[in-house]
Amino acid sequence: MGAQLAAFNAKLNSVTQRQDRLEQAIQSNPEKALSMPLMRRDIDNMRDNNTQSLAAIKASVDQVYDLTKWLLGTLAVGVFSLAIANFFQRKGDG
């Protein structure tokens, strides 16, 4: 029981010392203490902006992909119709 109490007191002293150092750091340089939450907020804002930019780029790529499919499909139908017209024209001449 005495050993557990001594270990508990040692841990309590350690936590108290850490808290005192933290309080001293905040009191000695409050600007530095506030800079971390502000940087975190800026990083979160940048992350949100990047996410929105990536979504916009994905939408643009999807739009170009769909347009390309339509153009290639139209081109293929045009070539196919020319081939059929040429085939029937040769058959009619022959």
Coordinates of C-alpha atoms in Angstrom, one line a residue:
M1 CA 0.0 0.0 0.0
G2 CA 2.8 2.4 0.9
A3 CA 4.6 1.6 -2.4
Q4 CA 1.4 2.3 -4.4
L5 CA 1.0 5.6 -2.5
A6 CA 4.6 6.6 -3.2
A7 CA 4.1 5.8 -7.0
F8 CA 0.9 7.8 -7.0
N9 CA 2.6 10.8 -5.4
A10 CA 5.5 10.6 -7.9
K11 CA 3.0 10.6 -10.8
L12 CA 1.1 13.4 -9.2
N13 CA 4.3 15.5 -8.8
S14 CA 5.2 14.8 -12.4
V15 CA 1.8 16.0 -13.7
T16 CA 2.0 19.0 -11.5
Q17 CA 5.5 19.9 -12.8
R18 CA 4.3 19.5 -16.4
Q19 CA 1.3 21.7 -15.7
D20 CA 3.4 24.4 -14.1
R21 CA 5.8 24.4 -17.2
L22 CA 2.8 24.7 -19.5
E23 CA 1.4 27.6 -17.5
Q24 CA 4.7 29.3 -17.5
A25 CA 5.1 28.9 -21.3
I26 CA 1.6 30.4 -21.8
Q27 CA 2.2 33.3 -19.4
S28 CA 5.7 34.1 -20.8
N29 CA 4.7 34.1 -24.5
P30 CA 1.0 34.1 -25.0
E31 CA 1.4 34.8 -28.8
K32 CA 3.3 31.6 -29.2
A33 CA 0.7 29.7 -27.2
L34 CA -2.1 31.1 -29.5
S35 CA -0.1 30.5 -32.7
M36 CA -0.7 26.7 -32.7
P37 CA -4.5 26.8 -32.8
L38 CA -4.3 29.5 -35.5
M39 CA -2.0 27.4 -37.5
R40 CA -4.3 24.4 -37.1
R41 CA -7.2 26.5 -38.3
D42 CA -5.2 27.6 -41.3
I43 CA -4.2 24.0 -42.1
D44 CA -7.9 22.9 -41.9
N45 CA -8.9 25.7 -44.2
M46 CA -6.2 24.8 -46.7
R47 CA -7.3 21.1 -46.5
D48 CA -10.9 22.1 -47.2
N49 CA -9.8 24.3 -50.2
N50 CA -7.8 21.4 -51.6
T51 CA -10.7 19.1 -51.2
Q52 CA -13.0 21.5 -53.1
S53 CA -10.3 22.0 -55.8
L54 CA -9.9 18.3 -56.3
A55 CA -13.7 17.9 -56.6
A56 CA -13.8 20.6 -59.2
I57 CA -10.9 19.1 -61.2
K58 CA -12.6 15.6 -61.0
A59 CA -15.8 17.1 -62.4
S60 CA -13.9 18.8 -65.2
V61 CA -12.1 15.6 -66.1
D62 CA -15.3 13.7 -66.1
Q63 CA -16.9 16.3 -68.4
V64 CA -14.0 16.1 -70.8
Y65 CA -14.1 12.3 -70.8
D66 CA -17.8 12.3 -71.6
L67 CA -17.3 14.8 -74.4
T68 CA -14.5 12.7 -75.8
K69 CA -16.7 9.6 -75.8
W70 CA -19.4 11.5 -77.7
L71 CA -17.0 12.9 -80.3
L72 CA -15.3 9.5 -80.8
G73 CA -18.7 7.8 -81.1
T74 CA -19.9 10.4 -83.6
L75 CA -16.7 10.0 -85.6
A76 CA -17.1 6.2 -85.6
V77 CA -20.7 6.5 -86.8
G78 CA -19.6 8.9 -89.6
V79 CA -16.8 6.6 -90.8
F80 CA -19.1 3.6 -90.6
S81 CA -21.8 5.4 -92.6
L82 CA -19.2 6.5 -95.3
A83 CA -18.0 2.9 -95.5
I84 CA -21.6 1.6 -96.0
A85 CA -22.3 4.3 -98.6
N86 CA -19.1 3.5 -100.5
F87 CA -19.9 -0.2 -100.4
F88 CA -23.4 0.3 -101.8
Q89 CA -22.1 2.8 -104.4
R90 CA -19.5 0.2 -105.7
K91 CA -22.1 -2.5 -105.7
G92 CA -24.4 -0.3 -107.8
D93 CA -21.7 0.6 -110.2
G94 CA -20.5 -3.0 -110.6

